[in-house]
PDB file of C-alpha atoms in Angstrom:
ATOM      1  CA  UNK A   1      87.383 165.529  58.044  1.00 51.00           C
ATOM      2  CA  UNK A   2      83.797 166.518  56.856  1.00 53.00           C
ATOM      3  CA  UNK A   3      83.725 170.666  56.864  1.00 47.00           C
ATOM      4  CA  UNK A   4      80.348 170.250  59.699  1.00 47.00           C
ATOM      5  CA  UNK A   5      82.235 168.130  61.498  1.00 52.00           C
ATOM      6  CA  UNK A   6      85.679 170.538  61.563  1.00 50.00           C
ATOM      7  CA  UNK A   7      83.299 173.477  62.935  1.00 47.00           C
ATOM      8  CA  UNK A   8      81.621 171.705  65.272  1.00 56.00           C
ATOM      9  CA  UNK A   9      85.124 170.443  66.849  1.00 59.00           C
ATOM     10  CA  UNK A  10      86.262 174.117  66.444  1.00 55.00           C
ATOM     11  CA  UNK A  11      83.125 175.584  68.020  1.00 53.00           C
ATOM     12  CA  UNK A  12      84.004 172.852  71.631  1.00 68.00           C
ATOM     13  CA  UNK A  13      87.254 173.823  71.238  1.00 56.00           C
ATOM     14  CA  UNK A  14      86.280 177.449  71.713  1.00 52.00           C
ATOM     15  CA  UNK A  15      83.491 177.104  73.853  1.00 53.00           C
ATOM     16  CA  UNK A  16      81.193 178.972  71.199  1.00 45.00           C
ATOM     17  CA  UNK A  17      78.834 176.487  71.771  1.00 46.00           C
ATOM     18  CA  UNK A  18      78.043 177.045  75.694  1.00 49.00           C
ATOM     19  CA  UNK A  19      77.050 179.200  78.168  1.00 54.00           C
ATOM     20  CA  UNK A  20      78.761 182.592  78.792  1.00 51.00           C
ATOM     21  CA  UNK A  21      77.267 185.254  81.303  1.00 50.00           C
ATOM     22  CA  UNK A  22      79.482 188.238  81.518  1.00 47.00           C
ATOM     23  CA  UNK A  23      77.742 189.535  84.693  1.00 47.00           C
ATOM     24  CA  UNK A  24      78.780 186.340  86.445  1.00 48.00           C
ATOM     25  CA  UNK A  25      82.103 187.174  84.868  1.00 49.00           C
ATOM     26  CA  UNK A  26      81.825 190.531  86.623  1.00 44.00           C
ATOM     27  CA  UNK A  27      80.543 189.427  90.159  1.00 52.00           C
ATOM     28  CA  UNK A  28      83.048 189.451  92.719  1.00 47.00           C
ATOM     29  CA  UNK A  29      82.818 185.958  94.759  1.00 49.00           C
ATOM     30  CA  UNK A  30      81.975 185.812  98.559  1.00 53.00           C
ATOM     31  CA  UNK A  31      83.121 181.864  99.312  1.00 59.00           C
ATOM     32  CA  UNK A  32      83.335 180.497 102.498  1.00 62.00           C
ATOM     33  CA  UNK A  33      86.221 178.972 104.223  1.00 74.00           C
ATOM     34  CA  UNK A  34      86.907 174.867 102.981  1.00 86.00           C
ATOM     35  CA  UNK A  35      86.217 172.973 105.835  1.00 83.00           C
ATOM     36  CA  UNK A  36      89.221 170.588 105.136  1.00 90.00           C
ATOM     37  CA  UNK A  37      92.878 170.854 103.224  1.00 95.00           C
ATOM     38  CA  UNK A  38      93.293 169.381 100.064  1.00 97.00           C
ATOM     39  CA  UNK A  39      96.248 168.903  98.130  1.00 98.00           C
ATOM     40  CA  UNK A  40      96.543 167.968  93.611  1.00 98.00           C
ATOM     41  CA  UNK A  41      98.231 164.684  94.506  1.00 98.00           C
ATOM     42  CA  UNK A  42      95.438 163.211  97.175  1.00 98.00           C
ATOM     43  CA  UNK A  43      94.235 160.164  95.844  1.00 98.00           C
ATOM     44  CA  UNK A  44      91.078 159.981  95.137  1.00 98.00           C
ATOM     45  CA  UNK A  45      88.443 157.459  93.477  1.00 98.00           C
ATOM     46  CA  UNK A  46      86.640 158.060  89.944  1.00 98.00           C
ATOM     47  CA  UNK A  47      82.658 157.280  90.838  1.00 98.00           C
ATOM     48  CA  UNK A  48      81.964 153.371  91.375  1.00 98.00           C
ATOM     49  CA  UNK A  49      84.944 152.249  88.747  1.00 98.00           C
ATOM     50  CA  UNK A  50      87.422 151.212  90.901  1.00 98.00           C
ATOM     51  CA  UNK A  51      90.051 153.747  89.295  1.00 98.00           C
ATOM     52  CA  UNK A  52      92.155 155.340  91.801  1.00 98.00           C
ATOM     53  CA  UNK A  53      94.256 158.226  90.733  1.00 98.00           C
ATOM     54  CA  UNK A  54      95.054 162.168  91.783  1.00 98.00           C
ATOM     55  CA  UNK A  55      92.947 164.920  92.526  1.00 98.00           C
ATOM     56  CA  UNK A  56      94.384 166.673  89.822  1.00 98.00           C
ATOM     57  CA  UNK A  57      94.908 165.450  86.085  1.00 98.00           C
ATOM     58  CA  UNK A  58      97.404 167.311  84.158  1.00 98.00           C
ATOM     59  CA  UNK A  59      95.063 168.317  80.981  1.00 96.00           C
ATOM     60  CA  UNK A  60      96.469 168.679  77.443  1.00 96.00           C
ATOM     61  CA  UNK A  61      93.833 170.423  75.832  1.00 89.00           C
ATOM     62  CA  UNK A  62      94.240 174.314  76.257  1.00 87.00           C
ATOM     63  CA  UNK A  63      92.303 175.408  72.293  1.00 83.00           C
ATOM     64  CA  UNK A  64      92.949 171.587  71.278  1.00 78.00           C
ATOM     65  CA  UNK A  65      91.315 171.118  68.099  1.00 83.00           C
ATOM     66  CA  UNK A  66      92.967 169.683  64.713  1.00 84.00           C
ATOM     67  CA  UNK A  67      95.048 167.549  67.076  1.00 88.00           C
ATOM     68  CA  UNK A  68      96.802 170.555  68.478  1.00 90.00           C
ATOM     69  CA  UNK A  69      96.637 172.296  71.596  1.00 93.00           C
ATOM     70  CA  UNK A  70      98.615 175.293  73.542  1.00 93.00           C
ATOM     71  CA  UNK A  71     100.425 171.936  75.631  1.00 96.00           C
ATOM     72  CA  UNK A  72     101.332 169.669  72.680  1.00 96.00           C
ATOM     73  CA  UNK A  73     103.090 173.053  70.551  1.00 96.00           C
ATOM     74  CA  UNK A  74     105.641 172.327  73.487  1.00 97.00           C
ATOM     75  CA  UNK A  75     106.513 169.363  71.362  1.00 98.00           C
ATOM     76  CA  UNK A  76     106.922 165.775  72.292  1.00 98.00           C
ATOM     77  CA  UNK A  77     109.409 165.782  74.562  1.00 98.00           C
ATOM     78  CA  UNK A  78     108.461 169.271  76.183  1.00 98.00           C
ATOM     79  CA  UNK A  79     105.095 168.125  76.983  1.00 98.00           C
ATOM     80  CA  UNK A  80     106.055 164.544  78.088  1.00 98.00           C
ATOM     81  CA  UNK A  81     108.930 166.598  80.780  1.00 98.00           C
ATOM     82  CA  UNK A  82     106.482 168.073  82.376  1.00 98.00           C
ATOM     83  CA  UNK A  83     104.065 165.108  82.641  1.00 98.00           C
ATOM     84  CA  UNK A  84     106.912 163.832  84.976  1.00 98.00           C
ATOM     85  CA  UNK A  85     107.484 166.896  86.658  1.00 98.00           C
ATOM     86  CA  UNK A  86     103.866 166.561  87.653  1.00 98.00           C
ATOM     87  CA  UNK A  87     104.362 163.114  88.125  1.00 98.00           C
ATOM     88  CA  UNK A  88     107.280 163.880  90.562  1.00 98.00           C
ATOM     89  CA  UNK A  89     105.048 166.199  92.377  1.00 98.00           C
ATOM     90  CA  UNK A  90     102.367 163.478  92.913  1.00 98.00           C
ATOM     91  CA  UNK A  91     100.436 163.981  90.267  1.00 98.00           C
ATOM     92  CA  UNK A  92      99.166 160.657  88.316  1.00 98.00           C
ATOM     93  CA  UNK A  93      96.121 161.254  86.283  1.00 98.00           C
ATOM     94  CA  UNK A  94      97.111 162.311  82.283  1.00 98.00           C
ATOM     95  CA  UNK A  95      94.271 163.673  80.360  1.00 98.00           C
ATOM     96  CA  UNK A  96      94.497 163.412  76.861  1.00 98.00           C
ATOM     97  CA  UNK A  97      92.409 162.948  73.404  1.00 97.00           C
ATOM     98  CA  UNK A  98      92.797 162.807  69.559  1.00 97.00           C
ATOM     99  CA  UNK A  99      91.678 166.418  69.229  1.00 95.00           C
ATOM    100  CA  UNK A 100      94.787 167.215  71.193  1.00 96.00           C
ATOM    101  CA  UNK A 101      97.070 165.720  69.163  1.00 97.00           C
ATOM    102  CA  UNK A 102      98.571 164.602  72.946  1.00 98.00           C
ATOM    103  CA  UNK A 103      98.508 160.511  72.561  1.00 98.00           C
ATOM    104  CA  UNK A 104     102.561 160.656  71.560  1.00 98.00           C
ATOM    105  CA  UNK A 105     103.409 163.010  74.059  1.00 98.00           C
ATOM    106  CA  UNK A 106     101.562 160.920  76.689  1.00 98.00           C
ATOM    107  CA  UNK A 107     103.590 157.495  75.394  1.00 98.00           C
ATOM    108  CA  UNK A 108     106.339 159.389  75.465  1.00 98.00           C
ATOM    109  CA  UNK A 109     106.002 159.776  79.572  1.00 98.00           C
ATOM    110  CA  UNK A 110     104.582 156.174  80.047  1.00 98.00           C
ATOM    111  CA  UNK A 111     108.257 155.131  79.206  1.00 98.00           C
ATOM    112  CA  UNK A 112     109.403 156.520  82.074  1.00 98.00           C
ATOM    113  CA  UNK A 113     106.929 155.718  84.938  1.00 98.00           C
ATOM    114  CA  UNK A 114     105.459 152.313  85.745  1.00 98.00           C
ATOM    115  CA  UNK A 115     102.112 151.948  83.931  1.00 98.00           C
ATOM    116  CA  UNK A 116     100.163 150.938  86.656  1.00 97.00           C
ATOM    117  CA  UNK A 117     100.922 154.312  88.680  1.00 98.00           C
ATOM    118  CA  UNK A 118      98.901 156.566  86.188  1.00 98.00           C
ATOM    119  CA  UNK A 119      95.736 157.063  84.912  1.00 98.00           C
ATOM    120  CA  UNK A 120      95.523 157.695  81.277  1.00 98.00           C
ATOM    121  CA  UNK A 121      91.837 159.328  80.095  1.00 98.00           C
ATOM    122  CA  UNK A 122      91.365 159.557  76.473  1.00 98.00           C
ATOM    123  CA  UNK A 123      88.233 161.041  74.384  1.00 98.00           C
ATOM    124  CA  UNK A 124      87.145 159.870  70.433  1.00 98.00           C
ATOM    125  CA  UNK A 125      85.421 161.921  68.525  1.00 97.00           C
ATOM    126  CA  UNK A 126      83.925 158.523  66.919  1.00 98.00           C
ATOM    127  CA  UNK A 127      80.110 158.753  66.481  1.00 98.00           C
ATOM    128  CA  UNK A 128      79.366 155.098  64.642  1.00 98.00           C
ATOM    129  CA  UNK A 129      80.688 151.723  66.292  1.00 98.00           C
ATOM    130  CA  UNK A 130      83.048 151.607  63.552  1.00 98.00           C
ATOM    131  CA  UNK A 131      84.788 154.429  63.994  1.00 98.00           C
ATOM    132  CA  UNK A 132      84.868 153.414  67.426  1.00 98.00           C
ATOM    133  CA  UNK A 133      86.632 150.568  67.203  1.00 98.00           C
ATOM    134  CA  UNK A 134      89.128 151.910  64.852  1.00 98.00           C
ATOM    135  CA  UNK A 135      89.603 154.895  67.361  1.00 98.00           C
ATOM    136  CA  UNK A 136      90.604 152.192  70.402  1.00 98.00           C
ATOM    137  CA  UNK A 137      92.961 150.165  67.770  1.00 98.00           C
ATOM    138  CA  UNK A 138      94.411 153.443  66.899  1.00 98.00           C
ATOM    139  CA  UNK A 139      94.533 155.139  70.228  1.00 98.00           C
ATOM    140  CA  UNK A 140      96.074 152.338  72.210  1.00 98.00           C
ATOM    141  CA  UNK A 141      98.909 152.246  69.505  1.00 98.00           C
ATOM    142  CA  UNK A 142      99.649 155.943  69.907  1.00 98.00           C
ATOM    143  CA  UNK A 143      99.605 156.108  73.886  1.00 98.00           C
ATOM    144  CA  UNK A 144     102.080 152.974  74.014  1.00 98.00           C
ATOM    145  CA  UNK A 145      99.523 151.148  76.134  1.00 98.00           C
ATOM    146  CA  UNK A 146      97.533 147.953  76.184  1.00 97.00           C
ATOM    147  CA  UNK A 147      94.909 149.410  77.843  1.00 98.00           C
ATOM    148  CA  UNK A 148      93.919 152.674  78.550  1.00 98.00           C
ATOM    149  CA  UNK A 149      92.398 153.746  81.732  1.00 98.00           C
ATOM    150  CA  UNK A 150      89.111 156.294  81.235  1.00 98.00           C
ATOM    151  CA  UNK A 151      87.554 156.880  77.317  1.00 98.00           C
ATOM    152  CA  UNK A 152      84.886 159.014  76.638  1.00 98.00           C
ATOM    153  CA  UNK A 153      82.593 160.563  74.212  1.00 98.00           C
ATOM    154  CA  UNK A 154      83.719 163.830  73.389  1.00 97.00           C
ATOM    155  CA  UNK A 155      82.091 166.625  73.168  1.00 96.00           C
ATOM    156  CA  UNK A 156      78.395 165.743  72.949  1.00 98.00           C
ATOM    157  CA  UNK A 157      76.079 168.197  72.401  1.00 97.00           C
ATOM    158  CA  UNK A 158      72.494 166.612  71.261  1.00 98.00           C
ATOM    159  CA  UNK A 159      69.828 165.497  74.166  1.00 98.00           C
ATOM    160  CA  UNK A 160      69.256 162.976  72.109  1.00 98.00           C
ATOM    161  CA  UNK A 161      72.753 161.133  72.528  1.00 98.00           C
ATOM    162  CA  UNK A 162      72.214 157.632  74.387  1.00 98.00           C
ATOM    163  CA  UNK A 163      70.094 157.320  71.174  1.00 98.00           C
ATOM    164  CA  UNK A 164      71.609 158.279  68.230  1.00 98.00           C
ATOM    165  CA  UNK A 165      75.095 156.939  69.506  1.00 98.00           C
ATOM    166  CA  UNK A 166      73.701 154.216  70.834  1.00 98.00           C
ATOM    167  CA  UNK A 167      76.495 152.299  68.315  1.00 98.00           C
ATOM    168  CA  UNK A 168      79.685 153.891  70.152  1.00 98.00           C
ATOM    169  CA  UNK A 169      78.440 153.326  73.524  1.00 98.00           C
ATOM    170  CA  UNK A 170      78.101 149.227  72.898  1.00 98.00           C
ATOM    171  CA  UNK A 171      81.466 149.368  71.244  1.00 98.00           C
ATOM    172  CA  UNK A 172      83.097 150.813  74.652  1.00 98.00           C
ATOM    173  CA  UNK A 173      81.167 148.434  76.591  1.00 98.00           C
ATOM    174  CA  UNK A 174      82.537 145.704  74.505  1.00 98.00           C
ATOM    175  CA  UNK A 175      86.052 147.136  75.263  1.00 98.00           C
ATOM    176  CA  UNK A 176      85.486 147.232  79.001  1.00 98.00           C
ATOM    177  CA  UNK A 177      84.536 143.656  79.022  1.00 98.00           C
ATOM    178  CA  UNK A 178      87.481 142.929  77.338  1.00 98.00           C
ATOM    179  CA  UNK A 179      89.785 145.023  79.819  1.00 98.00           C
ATOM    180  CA  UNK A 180      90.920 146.956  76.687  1.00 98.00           C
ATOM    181  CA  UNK A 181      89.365 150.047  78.710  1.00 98.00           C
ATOM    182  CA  UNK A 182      88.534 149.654  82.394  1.00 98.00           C
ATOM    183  CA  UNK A 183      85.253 152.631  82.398  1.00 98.00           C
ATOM    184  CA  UNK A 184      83.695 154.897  79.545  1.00 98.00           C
ATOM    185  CA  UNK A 185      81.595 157.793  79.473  1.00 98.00           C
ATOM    186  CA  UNK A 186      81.496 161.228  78.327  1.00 98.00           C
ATOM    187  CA  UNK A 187      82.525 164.915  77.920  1.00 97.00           C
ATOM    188  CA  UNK A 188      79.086 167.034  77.594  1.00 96.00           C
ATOM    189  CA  UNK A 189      79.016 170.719  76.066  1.00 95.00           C
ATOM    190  CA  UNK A 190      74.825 171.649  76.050  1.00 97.00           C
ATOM    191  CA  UNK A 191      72.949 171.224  79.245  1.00 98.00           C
ATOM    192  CA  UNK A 192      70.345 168.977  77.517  1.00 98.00           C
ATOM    193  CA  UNK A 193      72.997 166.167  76.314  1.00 98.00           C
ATOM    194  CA  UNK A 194      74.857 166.928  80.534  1.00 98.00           C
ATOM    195  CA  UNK A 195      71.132 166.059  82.128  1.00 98.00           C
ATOM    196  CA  UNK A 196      71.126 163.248  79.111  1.00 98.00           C
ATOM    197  CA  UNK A 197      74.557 161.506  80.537  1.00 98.00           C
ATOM    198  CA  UNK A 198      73.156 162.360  83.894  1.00 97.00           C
ATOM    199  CA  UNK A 199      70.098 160.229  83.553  1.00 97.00           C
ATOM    200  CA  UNK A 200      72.284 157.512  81.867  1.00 98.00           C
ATOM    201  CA  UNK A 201      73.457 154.516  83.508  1.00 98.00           C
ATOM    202  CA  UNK A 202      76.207 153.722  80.736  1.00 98.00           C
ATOM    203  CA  UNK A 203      77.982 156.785  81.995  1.00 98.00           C
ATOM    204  CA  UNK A 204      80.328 156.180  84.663  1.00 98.00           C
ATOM    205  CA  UNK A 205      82.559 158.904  84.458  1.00 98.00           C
ATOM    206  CA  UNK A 206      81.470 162.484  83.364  1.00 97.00           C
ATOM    207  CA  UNK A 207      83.842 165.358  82.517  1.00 97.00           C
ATOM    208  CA  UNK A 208      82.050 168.231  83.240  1.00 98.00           C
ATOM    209  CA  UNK A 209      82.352 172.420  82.591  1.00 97.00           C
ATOM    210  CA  UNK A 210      81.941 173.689  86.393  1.00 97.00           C
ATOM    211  CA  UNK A 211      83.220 177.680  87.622  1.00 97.00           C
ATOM    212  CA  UNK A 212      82.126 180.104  89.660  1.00 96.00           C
ATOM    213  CA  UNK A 213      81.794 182.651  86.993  1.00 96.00           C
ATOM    214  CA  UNK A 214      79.955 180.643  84.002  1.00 96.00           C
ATOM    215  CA  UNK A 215      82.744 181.129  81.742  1.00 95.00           C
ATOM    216  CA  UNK A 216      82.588 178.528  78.646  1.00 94.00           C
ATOM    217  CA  UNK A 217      79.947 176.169  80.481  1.00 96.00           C
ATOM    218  CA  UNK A 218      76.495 174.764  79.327  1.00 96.00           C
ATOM    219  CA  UNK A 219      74.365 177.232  81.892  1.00 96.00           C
ATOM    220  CA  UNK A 220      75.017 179.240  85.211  1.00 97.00           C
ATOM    221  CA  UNK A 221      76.754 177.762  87.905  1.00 97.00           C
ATOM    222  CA  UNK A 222      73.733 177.241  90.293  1.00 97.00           C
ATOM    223  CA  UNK A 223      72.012 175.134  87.304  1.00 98.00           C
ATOM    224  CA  UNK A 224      75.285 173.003  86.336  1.00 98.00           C
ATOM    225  CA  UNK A 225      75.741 172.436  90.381  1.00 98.00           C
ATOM    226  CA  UNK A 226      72.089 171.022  90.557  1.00 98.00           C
ATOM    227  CA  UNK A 227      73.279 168.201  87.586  1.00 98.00           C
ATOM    228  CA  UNK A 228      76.491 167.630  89.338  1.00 98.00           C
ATOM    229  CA  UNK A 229      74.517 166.597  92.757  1.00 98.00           C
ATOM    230  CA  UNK A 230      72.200 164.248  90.666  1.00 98.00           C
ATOM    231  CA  UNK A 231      75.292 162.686  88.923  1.00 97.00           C
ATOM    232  CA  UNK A 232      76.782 162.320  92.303  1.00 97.00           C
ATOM    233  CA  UNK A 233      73.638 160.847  93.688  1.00 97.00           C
ATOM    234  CA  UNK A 234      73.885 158.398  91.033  1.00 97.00           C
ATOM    235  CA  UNK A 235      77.528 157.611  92.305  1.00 97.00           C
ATOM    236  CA  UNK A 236      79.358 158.533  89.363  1.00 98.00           C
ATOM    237  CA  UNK A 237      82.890 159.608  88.500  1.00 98.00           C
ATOM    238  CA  UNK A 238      82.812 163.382  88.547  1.00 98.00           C
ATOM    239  CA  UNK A 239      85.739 165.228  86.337  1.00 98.00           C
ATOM    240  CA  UNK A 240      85.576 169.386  86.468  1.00 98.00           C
ATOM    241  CA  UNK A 241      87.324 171.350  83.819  1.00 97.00           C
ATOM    242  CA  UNK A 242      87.146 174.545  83.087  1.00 95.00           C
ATOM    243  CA  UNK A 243      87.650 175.415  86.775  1.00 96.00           C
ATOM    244  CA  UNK A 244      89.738 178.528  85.467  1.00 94.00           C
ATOM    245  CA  UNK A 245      87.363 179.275  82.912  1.00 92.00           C
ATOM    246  CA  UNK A 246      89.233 179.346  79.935  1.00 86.00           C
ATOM    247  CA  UNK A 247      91.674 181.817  81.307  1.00 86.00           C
ATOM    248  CA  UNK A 248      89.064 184.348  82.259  1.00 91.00           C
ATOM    249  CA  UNK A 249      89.795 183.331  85.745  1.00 94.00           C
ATOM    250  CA  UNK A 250      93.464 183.609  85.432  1.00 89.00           C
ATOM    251  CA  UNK A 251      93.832 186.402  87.634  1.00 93.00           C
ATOM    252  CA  UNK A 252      91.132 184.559  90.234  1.00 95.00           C
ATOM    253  CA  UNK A 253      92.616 181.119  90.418  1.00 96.00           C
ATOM    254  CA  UNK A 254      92.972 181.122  94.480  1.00 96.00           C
ATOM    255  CA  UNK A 255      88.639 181.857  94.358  1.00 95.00           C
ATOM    256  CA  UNK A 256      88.287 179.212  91.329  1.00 97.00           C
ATOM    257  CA  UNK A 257      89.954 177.266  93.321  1.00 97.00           C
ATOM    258  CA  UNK A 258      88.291 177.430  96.199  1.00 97.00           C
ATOM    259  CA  UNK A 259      85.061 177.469  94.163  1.00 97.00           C
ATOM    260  CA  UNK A 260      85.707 173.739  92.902  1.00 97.00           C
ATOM    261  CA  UNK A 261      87.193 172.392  95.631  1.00 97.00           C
ATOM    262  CA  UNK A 262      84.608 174.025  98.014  1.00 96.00           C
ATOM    263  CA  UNK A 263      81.582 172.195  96.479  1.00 96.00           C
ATOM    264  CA  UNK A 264      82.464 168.407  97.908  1.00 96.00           C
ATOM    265  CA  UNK A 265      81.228 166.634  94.398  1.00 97.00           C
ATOM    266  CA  UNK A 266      84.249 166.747  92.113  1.00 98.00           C
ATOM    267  CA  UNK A 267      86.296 163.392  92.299  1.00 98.00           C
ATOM    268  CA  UNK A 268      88.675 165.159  90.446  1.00 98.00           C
ATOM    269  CA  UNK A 269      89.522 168.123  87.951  1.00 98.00           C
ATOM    270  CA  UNK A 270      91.672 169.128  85.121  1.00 98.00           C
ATOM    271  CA  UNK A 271      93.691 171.740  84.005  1.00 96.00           C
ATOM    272  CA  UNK A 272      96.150 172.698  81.389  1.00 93.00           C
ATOM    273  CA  UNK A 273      99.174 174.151  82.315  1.00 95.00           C
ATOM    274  CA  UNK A 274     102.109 175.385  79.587  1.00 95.00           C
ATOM    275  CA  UNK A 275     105.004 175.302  82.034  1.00 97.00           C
ATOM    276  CA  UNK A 276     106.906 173.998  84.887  1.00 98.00           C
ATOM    277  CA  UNK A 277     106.020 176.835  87.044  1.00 98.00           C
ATOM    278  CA  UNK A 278     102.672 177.031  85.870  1.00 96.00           C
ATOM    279  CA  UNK A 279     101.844 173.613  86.896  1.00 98.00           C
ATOM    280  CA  UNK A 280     103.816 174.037  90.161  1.00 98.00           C
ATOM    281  CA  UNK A 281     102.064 177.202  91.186  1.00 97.00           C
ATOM    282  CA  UNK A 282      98.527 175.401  90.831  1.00 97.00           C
ATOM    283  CA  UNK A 283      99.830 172.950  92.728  1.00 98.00           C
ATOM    284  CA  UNK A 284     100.886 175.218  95.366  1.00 98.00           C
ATOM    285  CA  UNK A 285      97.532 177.125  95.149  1.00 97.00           C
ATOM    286  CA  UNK A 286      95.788 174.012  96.190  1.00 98.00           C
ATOM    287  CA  UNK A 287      97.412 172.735  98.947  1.00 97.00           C
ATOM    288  CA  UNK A 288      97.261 176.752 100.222  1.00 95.00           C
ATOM    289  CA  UNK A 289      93.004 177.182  99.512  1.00 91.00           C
TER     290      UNK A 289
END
């Protein structure tokens, strides 16, 4: 790996590259009531693609960079037990990528449960067709899958995008056509390349950097809400993560909670947990908000 393109994978994987306002950090959060229950297993669907899967997607990227992450130091078989814990708590939506290091961990579950019960969401770091297309031969080996569900861009960061990856994006269309993925998009971490994928009609799933605080997102909430509504408009698939805000929320979760689940435009949202208990807990917190 090129040394740019090592710190700019480092810099996503640390959020150095986005918006942080400690006084948001610092306010204390007056949210009203939900007006409905919601539970992590409720199916919901991803945009206008069809995909139909669980509120919550067990995430695998807590500091992934350099194909390692806090979830995939649990090892193989640690990680892939508690996909199926999640699993047996309802949960069918596995969010993975390369940076992560997490495609073995998620074949490793798929040989348990049927296929066509999860959703599998990957991300390549590929920014020429080539590499794109080596990236899906590569990716579908490692996962154990024909096919994989959801792949997007990761971590895109120039307004200038649609453009000067114009290359990767026909390469993923090419795969959908071919059913090798069944929708493609992107993972956005600078408001210009999030209003960018917004504007986009290639994009049919976005995974998007959404709190109540601003931790590790590309501006303040208020702004990054205004996208969302336009990318709902637009009738995409809407992903959150970094609904606990990289931890900074970790003694908050019941008002991050309420926070993402309060605004009515995520489809869906991810989050990383390192344990049984951890994931059952969240779990517990939702169905409780």
């Amino acid at each position: 790996m090129k040394r740019r393109e090592f710190l700019h994978r480092t810099a996503c994987a640390a959020g150095a590259l986005s918006f942080h306002a400690s006084a948001f950090a610092r306010r204390a959060l007056t949210l009203a009531p939900l007006s409905r229950k919601f539970n992590a297993s409720d199916t919901v669907t991803l945009g206008k693609t069809g995909i139909q899967t669980s509120r919550l997607a067990m995430g695998t990227g807590t500091v992934g960079v350099g194909h390692h992450s806090h979830q995939t130091a649990l090892g193989v078989k640690g990680l892939s037990d508690l996909f199926l814990n999640g699993y047996d708590h309802g949960l069918r939506f596995f969010d993975s990528a390369d940076s992560y290091g997490s495609h073995p961990h998620v074949a490793e579950a798929l040989k348990h449960v049927p296929r066509d019960k999860v959703t599998v969401l990957t991300k390549t770091w590929a920014r020429d067709a080539d590499s794109a297309r080596v990236d899906l031969d590569r990716f579908r080996r490692e996962l154990g899958t024909d096919h994989i569900d959801v792949c997007l861009m990761h971590c895109l960061t120039e307004g200038d995008w649609t453009d000067r990856y114009k290359g990767v994006m026909d390469v993923l269309s090419e795969a959908k056509e071919k059913g090798i993925i069944r929708a493609h998009g992107c993972s956005c971490h600078s408001l210009e390349a999030l209003r960018t994928a917004t504007k986009s009609s290639w994009v049919e799933v976005h995974l998007v950097r959404i709190n109540p605080v601003g931790a590790f997102m590309d501006s303040d909430p208020s702004t990054v809400v205004s996208v969302i509504r336009e990318m709902r408009s637009a009738g995409k698939g809407i992903i959150g993560m970094k609904i606990l805000g990289q931890g900074e929320l970790r003694n908050r979760q019941d008002e991050a909670l309420n926070f993402a689940l309060g605004l009515n435009l995520l489809d869906a949202f991810t989050s990383g947990a390192e344990s049984k208990s951890e994931q059952e807990d969240l779990v517990r917190r939702i169905a409780a908000a």
